[in-house]
Amino acid sequence: MAKIIGGLTTSHIPAVGNAMASKLEQDPYWKRFFDGYEPVKQWLDEVKPDLAIIVYNDHGLNFFLDKVPTFALGCADSYQNADEGWGIPASADVPGDAQFSWHLAESLIRQEFDMTTCQEMLVDHGFMVPMNLFWRQHEHWPLKAIPLAVNTVQHPLTSAARCYKLGKALRKAVESYPEDMKVVVIGTGGLSHQLQGERAGIIDVDFDLKCIDKIINDPQWMAELSNDYIMEKAGTEGIEVIMWMVMRGALADKVDVLHKHYHAPISNTGAGVLLLTDAQS
Ligand code: DHB
Ligand code: FE
């Protein structure tokens, strides 16, 4: 049986791709941010997951504003990095697992999450920056990945509550796959940031830290927040944090925190990292 062995979260800031490509990890501006990923990379090296389900939002690359699915699942055997030229060099395509994707699609749709299924999908920084942060592999990726895109761009948007429920459905979908596979679920995006308009540049450290704590210990609190409230506190793009709730829903009610890190600002964003597993006791 496939099993979810952990949940990870990370911001997916494009400037991070640029910094990695320019080998700036030890640069004073970047060092603390990148150091925050080391324990997660070590854990991944030890547990060696077979597959990552990466919950991210497309930023107008694969879906432009004329056609935006609320939830879309990659159902391909590979995904091409088409990261808008922000910095990550054109890397090897990321291998997918179409058979597993179709199983997820069937199970999720049966559980009333009506996925758009994509047999071709270009992936942008929302997907590639997390891949590079956690695995830093350009030639041969050490695992397969499945993109699960959530619309956080074109309103009306889905909610934190719905994302949390999607995570629970995703867990059932994964656990009903007959093959033995170790799966990690990665929620990307956030934390607070706004990239345009009068409030461009806002970051709310207190709200970010509260979200991290509540996502870990009291996800129901987070699930009850309205999108308007999240955007008022965290900025219009801060709404990306709802994708962390897909990861959280895919784990048990109680979790162990293997790693937690926050650093602000990086580019325009409060950047957070989490590594959670189902509670062992
Ligand atoms: C930034 C953050 C994002 O999540 C994004 O999609 C684009 C830019 C930023 O902080 O610059
Ligand atoms: Fe983003």
Short mmCIF file of C-alpha atoms and ligand atoms in Angstrom, two decimals:
data_model
loop_
_atom_site.label_atom_id
_atom_site.label_comp_id
_atom_site.label_asym_id
_atom_site.label_seq_id
_atom_site.Cartn_x
_atom_site.Cartn_y
_atom_site.Cartn_z
CA MET A 1 0.00 0.00 0.00
CA ALA A 2 1.12 3.55 -0.61
CA LYS A 3 1.67 5.53 2.58
CA ILE A 4 2.09 9.20 3.43
CA ILE A 5 5.33 9.33 5.41
CA GLY A 6 5.43 13.07 5.94
CA GLY A 7 4.15 16.51 5.11
CA LEU A 8 6.39 19.37 4.06
CA THR A 9 5.70 23.02 3.42
CA THR A 10 7.72 25.77 1.87
CA SER A 11 7.29 29.14 0.26
CA HIS A 12 7.98 29.06 -3.50
CA ILE A 13 9.56 32.47 -4.07
CA PRO A 14 11.05 32.73 -7.59
CA ALA A 15 14.06 34.80 -6.44
CA VAL A 16 15.12 31.69 -4.51
CA GLY A 17 15.57 29.89 -7.83
CA ASN A 18 17.78 32.71 -8.96
CA ALA A 19 19.81 32.55 -5.74
CA MET A 20 20.33 28.78 -6.11
CA ALA A 21 21.36 29.16 -9.74
CA SER A 22 23.85 31.87 -8.71
CA LYS A 23 25.13 29.77 -5.76
CA LEU A 24 24.29 32.44 -3.20
CA GLU A 25 23.37 30.05 -0.37
CA GLN A 26 26.20 31.32 1.84
CA ASP A 27 25.59 34.97 1.01
CA PRO A 28 24.60 36.92 4.16
CA TYR A 29 21.16 37.80 2.76
CA TRP A 30 20.36 34.16 1.95
CA LYS A 31 22.27 32.03 4.46
CA ARG A 32 19.70 31.86 7.25
CA PHE A 33 16.92 31.13 4.75
CA PHE A 34 18.77 28.23 3.09
CA ASP A 35 20.03 26.85 6.42
CA GLY A 36 16.37 26.36 7.29
CA TYR A 37 16.14 23.59 4.68
CA GLU A 38 19.11 21.48 5.79
CA PRO A 39 17.28 19.32 8.39
CA VAL A 40 14.53 18.59 5.87
CA LYS A 41 17.04 17.62 3.19
CA GLN A 42 18.76 15.30 5.67
CA TRP A 43 15.45 13.67 6.57
CA LEU A 44 14.59 13.22 2.90
CA ASP A 45 18.00 11.64 2.28
CA GLU A 46 17.28 9.17 5.07
CA VAL A 47 13.69 8.22 4.32
CA LYS A 48 13.99 8.42 0.51
CA PRO A 49 10.37 8.97 -0.53
CA ASP A 50 9.33 7.47 -3.86
CA LEU A 51 6.94 10.23 -4.78
CA ALA A 52 6.02 13.81 -3.84
CA ILE A 53 2.58 15.30 -4.36
CA ILE A 54 3.28 18.99 -4.77
CA VAL A 55 0.37 21.30 -4.03
CA TYR A 56 1.08 24.61 -5.72
CA ASN A 57 -0.59 27.35 -7.69
CA ASP A 58 0.12 28.03 -11.30
CA HIS A 59 0.99 31.72 -11.74
CA GLY A 60 -0.43 32.21 -15.25
CA LEU A 61 1.91 29.82 -17.07
CA ASN A 62 -0.02 26.61 -17.69
CA PHE A 63 -3.40 28.20 -16.96
CA PHE A 64 -3.89 31.80 -18.00
CA LEU A 65 -6.71 33.93 -16.66
CA ASP A 66 -9.11 32.91 -19.41
CA LYS A 67 -9.27 29.31 -18.14
CA VAL A 68 -8.47 28.54 -14.52
CA PRO A 69 -9.50 25.27 -12.89
CA THR A 70 -9.99 25.44 -9.13
CA PHE A 71 -8.21 22.10 -8.66
CA ALA A 72 -6.10 20.42 -11.34
CA LEU A 73 -4.06 17.23 -11.17
CA GLY A 74 -1.11 16.38 -13.37
CA CYS A 75 -1.69 12.98 -15.01
CA ALA A 76 1.52 12.74 -17.02
CA ASP A 77 4.72 10.72 -16.89
CA SER A 78 6.85 13.85 -16.93
CA TYR A 79 6.55 17.57 -16.27
CA GLN A 80 8.57 20.25 -17.99
CA ASN A 81 10.02 23.14 -16.05
CA ALA A 82 8.88 26.27 -17.87
CA ASP A 83 9.78 28.56 -14.97
CA GLU A 84 9.37 31.97 -16.67
CA GLY A 85 13.11 32.60 -16.78
CA TRP A 86 13.32 33.57 -13.10
CA GLY A 87 16.58 31.78 -12.52
CA ILE A 88 16.45 28.02 -12.27
CA PRO A 89 18.32 26.72 -15.31
CA ALA A 90 16.23 24.52 -17.59
CA SER A 91 16.57 21.29 -15.64
CA ALA A 92 15.70 17.72 -16.50
CA ASP A 93 11.98 17.13 -16.75
CA VAL A 94 10.54 15.95 -13.46
CA PRO A 95 9.31 12.35 -13.76
CA GLY A 96 5.64 11.80 -12.95
CA ASP A 97 3.58 8.67 -12.40
CA ALA A 98 0.52 8.80 -14.64
CA GLN A 99 -0.86 5.54 -13.27
CA PHE A 100 -0.79 6.85 -9.70
CA SER A 101 -2.23 10.18 -10.84
CA TRP A 102 -5.23 8.50 -12.47
CA HIS A 103 -5.80 6.52 -9.30
CA LEU A 104 -5.75 9.79 -7.32
CA ALA A 105 -8.11 11.44 -9.80
CA GLU A 106 -10.59 8.57 -9.60
CA SER A 107 -10.51 8.45 -5.84
CA LEU A 108 -10.70 12.23 -5.38
CA ILE A 109 -13.57 12.61 -7.82
CA ARG A 110 -15.41 9.77 -6.10
CA GLN A 111 -14.91 11.74 -2.87
CA GLU A 112 -16.49 14.80 -4.58
CA PHE A 113 -13.29 16.71 -5.36
CA ASP A 114 -13.77 17.19 -9.06
CA MET A 115 -10.24 17.50 -10.38
CA THR A 116 -9.38 18.81 -13.80
CA THR A 117 -7.07 16.11 -15.20
CA CYS A 118 -4.05 17.34 -17.18
CA GLN A 119 -2.15 14.93 -19.41
CA GLU A 120 0.28 17.72 -20.21
CA MET A 121 1.32 20.30 -17.66
CA LEU A 122 4.07 22.90 -17.72
CA VAL A 123 5.22 23.72 -14.21
CA ASP A 124 6.43 27.09 -12.94
CA HIS A 125 8.30 28.35 -9.87
CA GLY A 126 5.43 27.25 -7.62
CA PHE A 127 6.47 23.65 -8.31
CA MET A 128 10.14 23.92 -9.35
CA VAL A 129 11.45 26.09 -6.51
CA PRO A 130 10.27 23.55 -3.88
CA MET A 131 11.73 20.66 -5.95
CA ASN A 132 15.08 22.45 -6.08
CA LEU A 133 15.00 23.51 -2.44
CA PHE A 134 14.34 20.00 -1.18
CA TRP A 135 16.31 17.91 -3.71
CA ARG A 136 18.78 20.16 -5.54
CA GLN A 137 18.97 17.63 -8.37
CA HIS A 138 19.19 18.85 -11.92
CA GLU A 139 20.22 15.83 -13.96
CA HIS A 140 18.37 12.94 -12.32
CA TRP A 141 15.57 13.61 -9.88
CA PRO A 142 15.66 11.01 -7.10
CA LEU A 143 11.87 10.61 -6.99
CA LYS A 144 8.68 11.08 -8.96
CA ALA A 145 6.35 14.01 -8.46
CA ILE A 146 2.70 14.79 -9.11
CA PRO A 147 1.55 18.41 -9.40
CA LEU A 148 -1.75 19.32 -7.77
CA ALA A 149 -2.62 22.88 -8.77
CA VAL A 150 -4.96 25.00 -6.64
CA ASN A 151 -6.22 28.28 -8.06
CA THR A 152 -5.09 31.05 -5.71
CA VAL A 153 -4.94 33.67 -8.47
CA GLN A 154 -8.26 34.25 -10.25
CA HIS A 155 -11.19 34.96 -7.91
CA PRO A 156 -13.45 33.39 -6.74
CA LEU A 157 -10.99 31.17 -4.88
CA THR A 158 -11.53 28.03 -2.88
CA SER A 159 -11.01 28.21 0.90
CA ALA A 160 -8.73 26.98 3.68
CA ALA A 161 -11.57 24.72 4.86
CA ARG A 162 -11.95 23.13 1.44
CA CYS A 163 -8.20 22.66 1.09
CA TYR A 164 -8.12 20.94 4.48
CA LYS A 165 -10.86 18.55 3.35
CA LEU A 166 -9.04 17.97 0.08
CA GLY A 167 -6.00 16.89 2.09
CA LYS A 168 -8.11 14.35 3.98
CA ALA A 169 -9.49 13.00 0.71
CA LEU A 170 -5.96 12.89 -0.70
CA ARG A 171 -4.83 10.73 2.21
CA LYS A 172 -7.60 8.22 1.50
CA ALA A 173 -6.71 8.29 -2.18
CA VAL A 174 -3.03 7.61 -1.49
CA GLU A 175 -3.72 4.89 1.05
CA SER A 176 -5.96 3.01 -1.38
CA TYR A 177 -3.17 2.66 -3.96
CA PRO A 178 -2.11 -0.99 -3.92
CA GLU A 179 1.58 -0.53 -4.67
CA ASP A 180 4.06 -0.01 -1.80
CA MET A 181 5.19 3.58 -2.13
CA LYS A 182 6.49 6.20 0.29
CA VAL A 183 4.76 9.49 -0.41
CA VAL A 184 5.34 13.01 0.87
CA VAL A 185 2.77 15.78 0.44
CA ILE A 186 4.19 19.27 -0.01
CA GLY A 187 2.14 22.42 0.51
CA THR A 188 3.79 25.41 -1.16
CA GLY A 189 3.34 29.18 -1.28
CA GLY A 190 2.82 31.88 1.30
CA LEU A 191 3.39 33.04 3.81
CA SER A 192 2.40 36.72 3.91
CA HIS A 193 3.09 38.71 0.77
CA GLN A 194 1.41 41.08 -1.64
CA LEU A 195 3.03 41.79 -4.96
CA GLN A 196 0.95 44.65 -6.29
CA GLY A 197 -1.31 47.56 -5.40
CA GLU A 198 -1.20 50.01 -2.52
CA ARG A 199 -0.28 47.35 0.03
CA ALA A 200 2.50 45.79 -2.06
CA GLY A 201 5.34 44.63 0.18
CA ILE A 202 3.33 43.98 3.34
CA ILE A 203 4.52 41.16 5.57
CA ASP A 204 2.85 40.26 8.88
CA VAL A 205 5.34 38.21 10.91
CA ASP A 206 2.94 37.72 13.84
CA PHE A 207 0.19 36.39 11.59
CA ASP A 208 2.65 34.10 9.76
CA LEU A 209 3.92 32.62 13.03
CA LYS A 210 0.36 32.18 14.27
CA CYS A 211 -0.59 30.38 11.04
CA ILE A 212 2.39 28.04 11.41
CA ASP A 213 1.44 27.23 14.99
CA LYS A 214 -2.25 26.76 14.21
CA ILE A 215 -1.62 24.64 11.13
CA ILE A 216 0.42 22.33 13.34
CA ASN A 217 -1.72 22.28 16.48
CA ASP A 218 -5.18 23.56 15.62
CA PRO A 219 -5.83 23.29 11.88
CA GLN A 220 -9.54 23.76 12.49
CA TRP A 221 -8.79 27.37 13.55
CA MET A 222 -7.10 27.96 10.21
CA ALA A 223 -9.90 26.17 8.34
CA GLU A 224 -12.42 28.63 9.77
CA LEU A 225 -10.64 31.75 8.47
CA SER A 226 -12.31 33.51 5.55
CA ASN A 227 -10.29 34.35 2.46
CA ASP A 228 -11.00 38.06 3.05
CA TYR A 229 -9.52 37.86 6.54
CA ILE A 230 -6.42 35.96 5.36
CA MET A 231 -5.83 38.50 2.58
CA GLU A 232 -6.37 41.43 4.93
CA LYS A 233 -3.71 40.07 7.27
CA ALA A 234 -1.32 38.33 4.87
CA GLY A 235 -1.79 40.24 1.62
CA THR A 236 -3.48 39.15 -1.59
CA GLU A 237 -0.82 36.58 -2.44
CA GLY A 238 -0.62 35.53 1.20
CA ILE A 239 -3.77 33.54 0.42
CA GLU A 240 -1.39 30.89 -0.96
CA VAL A 241 -1.15 29.63 2.63
CA ILE A 242 -4.43 27.76 2.10
CA MET A 243 -2.36 25.22 0.13
CA TRP A 244 -0.51 24.33 3.34
CA MET A 245 -3.87 23.07 4.57
CA VAL A 246 -3.94 20.37 1.88
CA MET A 247 -0.69 19.04 3.34
CA ARG A 248 -2.12 19.29 6.88
CA GLY A 249 -5.32 17.48 5.96
CA ALA A 250 -3.25 14.62 4.54
CA LEU A 251 -1.68 13.98 7.96
CA ALA A 252 -3.19 12.60 11.18
CA ASP A 253 -5.10 14.85 13.58
CA LYS A 254 -2.02 14.94 15.82
CA VAL A 255 1.40 15.48 14.31
CA ASP A 256 5.03 15.52 15.35
CA VAL A 257 7.07 18.55 14.31
CA LEU A 258 10.40 17.32 12.96
CA HIS A 259 11.41 20.76 11.75
CA LYS A 260 10.02 24.31 11.70
CA HIS A 261 11.66 27.43 10.33
CA TYR A 262 10.65 30.99 9.46
CA HIS A 263 12.58 33.83 7.90
CA ALA A 264 11.37 37.24 6.72
CA PRO A 265 11.70 38.90 4.41
CA ILE A 266 12.95 36.92 1.47
CA SER A 267 12.15 38.86 -1.66
CA ASN A 268 8.65 40.15 -0.76
CA THR A 269 7.62 37.25 1.41
CA GLY A 270 7.60 35.78 4.90
CA ALA A 271 9.17 32.38 4.19
CA GLY A 272 8.24 29.30 6.21
CA VAL A 273 9.35 25.67 6.23
CA LEU A 274 7.71 22.72 8.00
CA LEU A 275 8.39 19.01 8.23
CA LEU A 276 5.60 17.10 9.97
CA THR A 277 4.76 13.44 10.40
CA ASP A 278 1.78 11.66 11.92
CA ALA A 279 2.26 11.67 15.71
CA GLN A 280 4.09 8.51 16.77
CA SER A 281 2.40 8.31 20.18
C1 DHB B 1 7.20 36.19 -4.72
C2 DHB B 1 6.50 35.22 -3.99
C3 DHB B 1 5.64 34.33 -4.64
O1 DHB B 1 4.91 33.36 -4.00
C4 DHB B 1 5.48 34.41 -6.01
O2 DHB B 1 4.66 33.51 -6.61
C5 DHB B 1 6.15 35.38 -6.75
C6 DHB B 1 7.02 36.27 -6.10
C7 DHB B 1 8.14 37.14 -4.05
O3 DHB B 1 8.22 37.20 -2.81
O4 DHB B 1 8.85 37.85 -4.77
FE FE B 2 3.39 32.43 -5.47
#
